[in-house]
Coordinates of C-alpha atoms in Angstrom, one line a residue:
X1 CA -50.8 88.9 159.0
X2 CA -54.1 89.7 160.7
X3 CA -54.1 93.3 159.3
X4 CA -53.8 91.9 155.7
X5 CA -56.4 89.1 156.3
X6 CA -58.8 91.7 157.7
X7 CA -58.1 94.1 154.8
X8 CA -58.9 91.2 152.3
X9 CA -62.2 90.4 154.1
X10 CA -63.1 94.1 154.0
X11 CA -62.4 94.3 150.2
X12 CA -64.5 91.3 149.7
X13 CA -67.3 92.8 151.6
X14 CA -67.1 95.9 149.6
X15 CA -67.3 94.0 146.3
X16 CA -70.2 92.2 147.7
X17 CA -72.0 95.5 148.4
X18 CA -71.0 96.7 145.0
X19 CA -72.6 93.6 143.3
X20 CA -75.8 94.1 145.2
X21 CA -76.5 97.7 143.6
X22 CA -78.9 97.1 140.8
X23 CA -77.7 98.1 137.3
X24 CA -78.7 101.5 136.5
X25 CA -78.7 102.7 140.2
X26 CA -76.4 105.3 141.5
X27 CA -73.2 103.9 143.4
X28 CA -72.3 105.8 146.6
X29 CA -70.0 105.2 149.6
X30 CA -71.6 104.6 152.9
X31 CA -69.5 107.0 154.9
X32 CA -70.2 108.6 158.4
X33 CA -68.4 111.8 157.5
X34 CA -67.9 114.0 154.5
X35 CA -66.1 117.1 153.5
X36 CA -68.0 117.9 150.6
X37 CA -70.1 121.1 150.1
X38 CA -71.5 120.0 146.9
X39 CA -75.3 119.1 147.5
X40 CA -76.2 115.6 146.1
X41 CA -79.4 114.0 145.1
X42 CA -80.8 111.7 147.8
X43 CA -79.6 108.0 147.3
X44 CA -82.2 105.4 146.4
X45 CA -79.9 102.4 147.2
X46 CA -77.6 101.4 150.1
X47 CA -74.2 102.9 149.9
X48 CA -71.1 100.6 149.4
X49 CA -69.9 99.0 152.6
X50 CA -66.4 100.5 153.5
X51 CA -66.8 99.9 157.2
X52 CA -63.7 97.7 157.3
X53 CA -61.4 100.0 155.2
X54 CA -60.6 102.9 157.7
X55 CA -57.3 101.7 159.2
X56 CA -53.5 101.9 158.9
X57 CA -52.2 98.6 157.6
X58 CA -48.5 99.4 158.6
X59 CA -45.7 102.1 158.9
X60 CA -42.3 101.3 157.5
X61 CA -40.0 103.8 159.2
X62 CA -36.8 102.6 157.3
X63 CA -38.4 103.0 153.9
X64 CA -40.4 105.9 155.1
X65 CA -43.8 104.7 153.7
X66 CA -47.2 103.8 154.9
X67 CA -49.8 101.2 153.8
X68 CA -53.2 102.7 154.4
X69 CA -56.8 101.8 153.6
X70 CA -58.8 104.1 151.5
X71 CA -61.3 105.4 154.2
X72 CA -58.5 105.9 156.7
X73 CA -58.6 109.5 158.0
X74 CA -55.6 111.6 158.1
X75 CA -56.2 112.0 161.8
X76 CA -55.8 108.3 162.4
X77 CA -52.7 108.2 159.9
X78 CA -51.0 111.1 161.7
X79 CA -51.4 109.2 165.0
X80 CA -49.6 106.2 163.6
X81 CA -46.8 108.0 161.7
X82 CA -45.9 110.6 164.5
X83 CA -44.9 107.7 166.7
X84 CA -42.0 107.0 164.4
X85 CA -41.1 110.6 163.9
X86 CA -42.7 110.8 160.5
X87 CA -45.5 112.4 158.8
X88 CA -47.2 112.3 155.3
X89 CA -45.7 114.6 152.9
X90 CA -49.0 116.7 152.7
X91 CA -51.4 116.6 155.6
X92 CA -54.8 118.2 154.6
X93 CA -55.9 120.6 157.2
X94 CA -59.1 118.8 158.4
X95 CA -58.9 115.7 160.7
X96 CA -61.5 113.7 158.9
X97 CA -60.4 113.9 155.3
X98 CA -59.6 110.4 154.2
X99 CA -56.6 109.1 152.2
X100 CA -58.9 108.0 149.4
X101 CA -60.7 111.4 149.4
X102 CA -57.6 113.5 149.3
X103 CA -56.4 111.6 146.2
X104 CA -59.7 111.3 144.4
X105 CA -61.0 114.8 145.3
X106 CA -57.5 116.7 146.0
X107 CA -56.1 118.1 149.2
X108 CA -53.6 120.7 150.0
X109 CA -51.7 122.1 153.0
X110 CA -48.6 124.3 154.1
X111 CA -46.0 121.7 152.7
X112 CA -47.5 121.9 149.3
X113 CA -45.1 124.6 148.2
X114 CA -42.5 121.9 148.1
X115 CA -44.3 118.5 148.2
X116 CA -47.2 119.3 145.7
X117 CA -50.5 117.6 146.3
X118 CA -51.4 114.5 148.4
X119 CA -51.7 112.2 145.2
X120 CA -48.0 113.0 144.2
X121 CA -46.8 111.0 147.2
X122 CA -48.7 108.0 146.3
X123 CA -46.6 105.1 145.2
X124 CA -49.4 102.5 144.3
X125 CA -53.0 102.2 145.1
X126 CA -55.8 99.5 144.6
X127 CA -58.9 100.7 143.1
X128 CA -62.3 99.1 143.0
X129 CA -63.4 100.0 139.4
X130 CA -66.8 100.3 137.7
X131 CA -66.3 96.8 136.4
X132 CA -66.3 95.4 139.9
X133 CA -62.6 94.6 139.7
X134 CA -59.8 95.5 142.2
X135 CA -56.8 96.7 140.3
X136 CA -53.4 97.8 141.5
X137 CA -52.3 100.9 139.7
X138 CA -48.8 102.4 139.8
X139 CA -46.9 105.3 138.1
X140 CA -45.7 102.9 135.4
X141 CA -47.1 99.7 134.0
X142 CA -50.3 98.4 132.6
X143 CA -52.6 100.6 134.6
X144 CA -50.6 103.8 134.6
X145 CA -53.5 105.4 132.9
X146 CA -55.8 104.9 135.8
X147 CA -53.1 106.0 138.2
X148 CA -52.7 109.3 136.4
X149 CA -56.5 109.9 135.9
X150 CA -57.5 109.0 139.4
X151 CA -56.7 112.3 141.1
X152 CA -59.8 114.6 141.0
X153 CA -62.0 111.8 139.5
X154 CA -64.3 112.0 142.6
X155 CA -65.2 108.4 142.6
X156 CA -66.2 108.5 138.9
X157 CA -63.4 106.0 138.1
X158 CA -63.6 103.9 141.1
X159 CA -62.7 103.9 144.9
X160 CA -59.3 103.4 146.4
X161 CA -59.3 100.5 148.8
X162 CA -55.4 100.6 149.6
X163 CA -52.6 103.1 149.1
X164 CA -49.0 103.1 149.7
X165 CA -47.6 106.5 150.3
X166 CA -44.4 108.3 151.1
X167 CA -43.7 109.8 154.5
X168 CA -41.1 112.4 155.6
X169 CA -39.2 112.8 158.9
X170 CA -40.4 115.5 161.1
X171 CA -39.4 117.2 164.4
X172 CA -41.5 117.6 167.6
X173 CA -42.3 121.2 167.1
X174 CA -42.9 123.8 164.5
X175 CA -41.5 127.2 165.2
X176 CA -43.6 129.9 163.2
X177 CA -43.0 133.3 161.9
X178 CA -46.0 135.4 161.1
X179 CA -44.8 138.1 158.5
X180 CA -47.1 140.9 157.7
X181 CA -47.6 142.5 154.3
X182 CA -49.4 145.6 153.3
X183 CA -48.8 145.2 149.6
X184 CA -50.0 142.0 147.8
X185 CA -47.4 142.3 145.2
X186 CA -44.6 142.2 147.9
X187 CA -46.4 139.1 149.4
X188 CA -46.4 137.2 146.0
X189 CA -42.9 138.1 145.4
X190 CA -42.0 136.7 148.9
X191 CA -43.9 133.5 148.1
X192 CA -41.8 133.2 144.9
X193 CA -38.6 133.8 146.7
X194 CA -39.4 131.3 149.5
X195 CA -40.5 128.6 147.0
X196 CA -37.3 129.0 145.1
X197 CA -35.0 129.0 148.1
X198 CA -37.0 127.5 150.9
X199 CA -35.6 130.1 153.2
X200 CA -36.6 133.8 154.4
X201 CA -34.5 136.2 156.1
X202 CA -31.7 133.8 156.5
X203 CA -33.8 131.0 158.2
X204 CA -35.3 127.8 156.6
X205 CA -38.9 127.4 155.7
X206 CA -40.4 123.8 155.8
X207 CA -44.1 125.0 155.8
X208 CA -45.8 128.0 154.1
X209 CA -49.3 129.4 154.3
X210 CA -51.1 132.6 155.0
X211 CA -54.2 134.7 155.6
X212 CA -55.4 137.8 153.9
X213 CA -57.7 140.0 156.0
X214 CA -57.7 142.8 153.4
X215 CA -55.5 143.9 150.5
X216 CA -53.5 146.0 152.8
X217 CA -53.2 143.5 155.7
X218 CA -52.0 140.0 154.8
X219 CA -49.8 137.5 156.6
X220 CA -47.3 134.6 155.6
X221 CA -46.9 132.0 158.3
X222 CA -43.5 130.6 157.8
X223 CA -43.0 127.2 159.6
X224 CA -39.7 125.4 160.6
X225 CA -39.6 122.0 162.0
X226 CA -37.4 122.0 165.2
X227 CA -36.9 120.2 168.5
X228 CA -36.0 123.2 170.2
X229 CA -38.6 126.0 171.2
X230 CA -38.8 127.9 174.4
X231 CA -42.5 127.4 174.8
X232 CA -45.5 126.3 172.7
X233 CA -49.0 127.8 172.3
X234 CA -52.3 126.0 172.6
X235 CA -55.2 127.1 170.4
X236 CA -57.5 124.3 171.3
X237 CA -58.9 126.1 174.3
X238 CA -60.0 129.9 174.5
X239 CA -57.4 131.2 172.3
X240 CA -58.2 131.2 168.5
X241 CA -55.4 130.4 166.1
X242 CA -56.0 132.8 163.2
X243 CA -56.4 135.8 165.4
X244 CA -52.8 135.2 166.7
X245 CA -51.3 136.1 163.3
X246 CA -52.2 139.7 164.1
X247 CA -50.5 139.9 167.5
X248 CA -47.6 137.5 167.4
X249 CA -44.6 137.7 165.3
X250 CA -43.1 134.5 166.5
X251 CA -45.0 131.5 167.8
X252 CA -44.5 127.7 168.2
X253 CA -46.8 124.6 168.2
X254 CA -46.3 121.0 168.7
X255 CA -46.2 119.2 165.4
X256 CA -49.4 117.5 166.3
X257 CA -51.3 120.8 167.1
X258 CA -49.7 122.4 164.1
X259 CA -51.0 119.9 161.8
X260 CA -54.7 120.4 163.2
X261 CA -54.2 124.2 163.9
X262 CA -57.0 124.9 161.4
X263 CA -59.4 122.1 162.4
X264 CA -60.3 123.5 165.8
X265 CA -62.2 126.4 164.5
X266 CA -62.6 125.2 160.8
X267 CA -60.2 127.8 160.1
X268 CA -62.5 131.0 161.2
X269 CA -65.9 129.3 160.3
X270 CA -66.6 128.3 163.8
X271 CA -67.7 132.1 164.3
X272 CA -70.9 131.3 162.3
X273 CA -72.0 128.9 165.2
X274 CA -70.9 131.4 168.0
X275 CA -68.0 129.2 169.0
X276 CA -65.6 132.1 169.0
X277 CA -67.7 134.0 171.7
X278 CA -65.9 133.6 175.0
X279 CA -68.8 132.5 176.9
X280 CA -70.1 130.1 174.2
X281 CA -66.5 128.7 173.9
X282 CA -66.3 128.0 177.6
X283 CA -69.5 126.1 177.4
X284 CA -68.9 124.3 174.1
X285 CA -67.0 121.0 174.9
X286 CA -63.6 120.9 173.6
X287 CA -64.3 117.4 172.0
X288 CA -66.7 119.1 169.8
X289 CA -64.4 121.8 168.5
X290 CA -63.8 119.9 165.2
X291 CA -64.5 120.5 161.6
X292 CA -66.6 117.4 161.2
X293 CA -69.0 118.7 164.0
X294 CA -69.3 122.0 162.4
X295 CA -70.0 120.1 159.0
X296 CA -72.7 118.1 160.5
X297 CA -74.4 121.4 161.8
X298 CA -74.2 122.8 158.1
X299 CA -75.7 119.7 156.6
X300 CA -78.6 119.9 159.0
X301 CA -79.1 123.5 158.2
X302 CA -78.9 122.8 154.5
X303 CA -81.6 120.1 154.9
X304 CA -83.9 122.0 157.2
X305 CA -83.3 125.7 156.3
X306 CA -83.9 126.8 160.0
X307 CA -81.4 129.9 159.8
X308 CA -82.7 130.7 156.4
X309 CA -86.4 130.9 157.7
X310 CA -85.3 133.1 160.5
X311 CA -83.5 135.4 158.1
X312 CA -86.6 135.7 156.1
X313 CA -88.7 136.4 159.1
X314 CA -86.4 139.1 160.2
X315 CA -86.5 140.6 156.5
X316 CA -83.0 139.8 155.7
X317 CA -82.0 139.1 152.0
X318 CA -81.4 135.4 150.9
X319 CA -77.7 134.5 150.8
X320 CA -75.5 132.6 148.4
X321 CA -73.2 130.0 149.6
X322 CA -69.7 130.8 148.5
X323 CA -67.3 128.0 149.5
X324 CA -64.4 127.4 147.2
X325 CA -60.8 126.7 146.9
X326 CA -59.0 127.9 143.8
X327 CA -55.5 127.6 142.5
X328 CA -54.2 130.9 140.8
X329 CA -50.9 131.4 139.1
X330 CA -48.5 133.2 141.4
X331 CA -48.1 136.1 139.0
X332 CA -51.8 136.7 138.8
X333 CA -52.6 136.2 142.5
X334 CA -52.5 139.8 143.6
X335 CA -54.5 140.7 140.8
X336 CA -57.1 138.1 141.6
X337 CA -57.2 139.1 145.3
X338 CA -57.8 142.6 144.6
X339 CA -60.6 141.7 142.3
X340 CA -62.1 139.2 144.9
X341 CA -61.8 141.9 147.8
X342 CA -63.7 144.4 145.6
X343 CA -66.3 142.1 144.1
X344 CA -67.1 139.4 146.6
X345 CA -65.9 141.1 149.7
X346 CA -65.4 138.0 151.9
X347 CA -62.7 138.1 154.6
X348 CA -60.4 136.4 155.7
X349 CA -59.2 134.2 153.0
X350 CA -56.7 131.4 153.2
X351 CA -53.4 131.5 151.2
X352 CA -51.6 128.3 150.5
X353 CA -48.7 128.4 147.8
X354 CA -48.4 125.2 145.7
X355 CA -46.0 123.8 143.3
X356 CA -46.2 120.3 141.6
X357 CA -43.3 118.1 142.8
X358 CA -40.2 118.1 140.6
X359 CA -39.4 114.7 139.0
X360 CA -36.9 112.8 141.0
X361 CA -35.7 110.6 138.1
X362 CA -35.1 110.8 134.4
X363 CA -37.9 112.3 132.3
X364 CA -40.5 115.0 132.4
X365 CA -42.8 116.0 135.4
X366 CA -45.8 113.6 135.6
X367 CA -49.0 115.0 134.1
X368 CA -52.3 114.8 136.2
X369 CA -54.9 115.2 133.4
X370 CA -57.9 115.7 135.5
X371 CA -56.5 118.6 137.3
X372 CA -53.9 119.9 134.8
X373 CA -51.7 122.3 136.7
X374 CA -48.6 123.2 135.0
X375 CA -45.2 121.8 136.0
X376 CA -42.7 124.3 137.3
X377 CA -45.5 127.0 137.8
X378 CA -46.0 128.6 141.2
X379 CA -49.6 128.7 142.3
X380 CA -51.4 130.1 145.3
X381 CA -54.4 128.2 146.6
X382 CA -57.0 130.7 147.9
X383 CA -59.8 129.3 150.0
X384 CA -62.7 131.3 151.0
X385 CA -65.8 129.8 152.8
X386 CA -69.0 131.6 153.8
X387 CA -72.1 133.3 152.4
X388 CA -72.9 136.6 150.7
X389 CA -76.2 138.5 150.3
X390 CA -78.0 137.8 147.0
X391 CA -78.4 141.3 145.3
X392 CA -81.7 142.5 144.2
X393 CA -82.5 141.3 140.7
X394 CA -79.7 138.6 141.0
X395 CA -80.0 134.8 141.4
X396 CA -78.5 132.2 143.7
X397 CA -75.3 131.0 142.0
X398 CA -74.4 134.3 140.2
X399 CA -71.4 135.1 142.5
X400 CA -70.0 131.5 142.1
X401 CA -70.4 131.8 138.3
X402 CA -68.5 135.1 138.3
X403 CA -65.7 133.6 140.4
X404 CA -65.5 130.7 137.9
X405 CA -65.0 133.2 135.1
X406 CA -62.5 135.1 136.9
X407 CA -60.6 132.0 137.9
X408 CA -60.4 131.0 134.3
X409 CA -59.4 134.4 133.1
X410 CA -56.2 134.3 135.1
X411 CA -55.3 130.8 134.2
X412 CA -56.4 129.1 137.4
X413 CA -58.3 126.0 138.4
X414 CA -60.9 125.4 141.2
X415 CA -61.4 122.3 143.2
X416 CA -64.7 120.6 142.8
X417 CA -65.7 119.7 146.4
X418 CA -68.4 122.5 146.4
X419 CA -70.9 124.0 144.0
X420 CA -69.9 124.2 140.2
X421 CA -71.7 125.8 137.4
X422 CA -69.7 125.1 134.3
X423 CA -71.4 123.9 131.1
X424 CA -70.1 120.5 129.9
X425 CA -67.7 121.8 127.2
X426 CA -66.1 124.2 129.5
X427 CA -65.9 121.5 132.2
X428 CA -64.2 118.9 129.8
X429 CA -61.7 121.4 128.6
X430 CA -60.8 122.4 132.2
X431 CA -60.8 118.9 133.8
X432 CA -59.4 116.6 131.2
X433 CA -62.8 115.2 129.7
X434 CA -61.2 113.3 126.9
X435 CA -58.8 111.5 129.1
X436 CA -61.6 110.8 131.7
X437 CA -63.8 109.3 129.0
X438 CA -61.0 107.0 127.7
X439 CA -60.1 105.8 131.2
X440 CA -63.6 105.2 132.1
X441 CA -64.5 103.2 129.0
X442 CA -61.6 100.9 129.9
X443 CA -62.3 100.3 133.4
X444 CA -66.1 100.9 133.6
X445 CA -67.2 99.7 130.2
X446 CA -70.9 99.5 131.3
X447 CA -70.6 103.1 132.8
X448 CA -72.1 101.9 136.1
X449 CA -70.4 104.7 138.1
X450 CA -71.8 108.3 138.0
X451 CA -69.8 110.5 135.6
X452 CA -67.4 113.2 136.7
X453 CA -69.5 116.2 135.3
X454 CA -72.7 114.6 136.8
X455 CA -71.1 114.5 140.3
X456 CA -69.6 117.8 140.2
X457 CA -72.0 120.0 138.4
X458 CA -75.3 118.1 138.2
X459 CA -75.1 117.1 141.8
X460 CA -75.8 113.5 141.0

């Protein structure tokens, strides 16, 4: 009862803070952390007060569900669910991603080849709309249009205050097999086989992702939940997880460490801060080896341009930030990866197979119009995060625009947490513009919330 009362008070405070925003002024959450790489204009008004909406309201181990507030991080949720031998169906790879953020801005991880995306395990959610109302939306019923359009709406249709999600049983450990491929066509064929059978070489596969270091050196990491392993590795100290793929064919982690295996070094991006150097690593406090710490450093650099000024002083060319996650149809993945290695030349890249969840009842698969992946289609999420030098005669953004064109040419989609350069017509075609406008007109008739295109491309 206390949790429910506290939640109601927090929602009331959120609504008061929304009402305090003058009409015509941008609406934005007041959050301490962010996983966005999309620069935004400086706010002129205080953000919405979500300070009381960051907890777990309850876990039902019998129904295998969790009731969670919108600003609750997956780190906090996992702490609550693992105590019951359960975990969310998809746990995005960074600790401070929130439940509301993963639904309204998408998320993915190694269980996505069988469980889809985080929003597909949502049973119902409460949304503060642009009209200032809190509406409960479900798969069916009066507000099914809002439920379907909310994923990938980026706050342009409202903010989730409460979600009820499905959970799955999990074991204490994850046994890993690191399978090397020297041919990308063979790698994609293996992904298709594993997705169809959920097995490889006679053993079950519960989790699947991978890393490409080059077109002739790539690895699939096959995970199986288990209670029985001879020993476990620890990649929170001096050892670095992604490097282990090259030297270990078999490995094991506790389930907790497996879920956050990419967070300690922000995949491999901690190298940019020197954290992978043995001396720096010993001196860098363990509690600061976290993605949110690295992200704060990046935000400071974006604001003050210290490293950029040093590079100019040293005569180095300016650099373009290329931080993207793209979904490519499986049958075109090898083609895209060869193009990427030849044209963009960033390495490593993350590989995370994805397939929308199959319907459990009668009827066709659910449509998610603002991120319209095709049902029964295997995709591979390809993640690449870093910078490239701006060639003489080129402009900042040219490489990202070229990537957008290449993704569209192979029938893919890209996530919108980072820089986007689409014109409005292309954006509307790719991200359900007509559906978004119809839902926005119903739930935000005065258009108080910033539009989806304005958020994703215009950086509003």
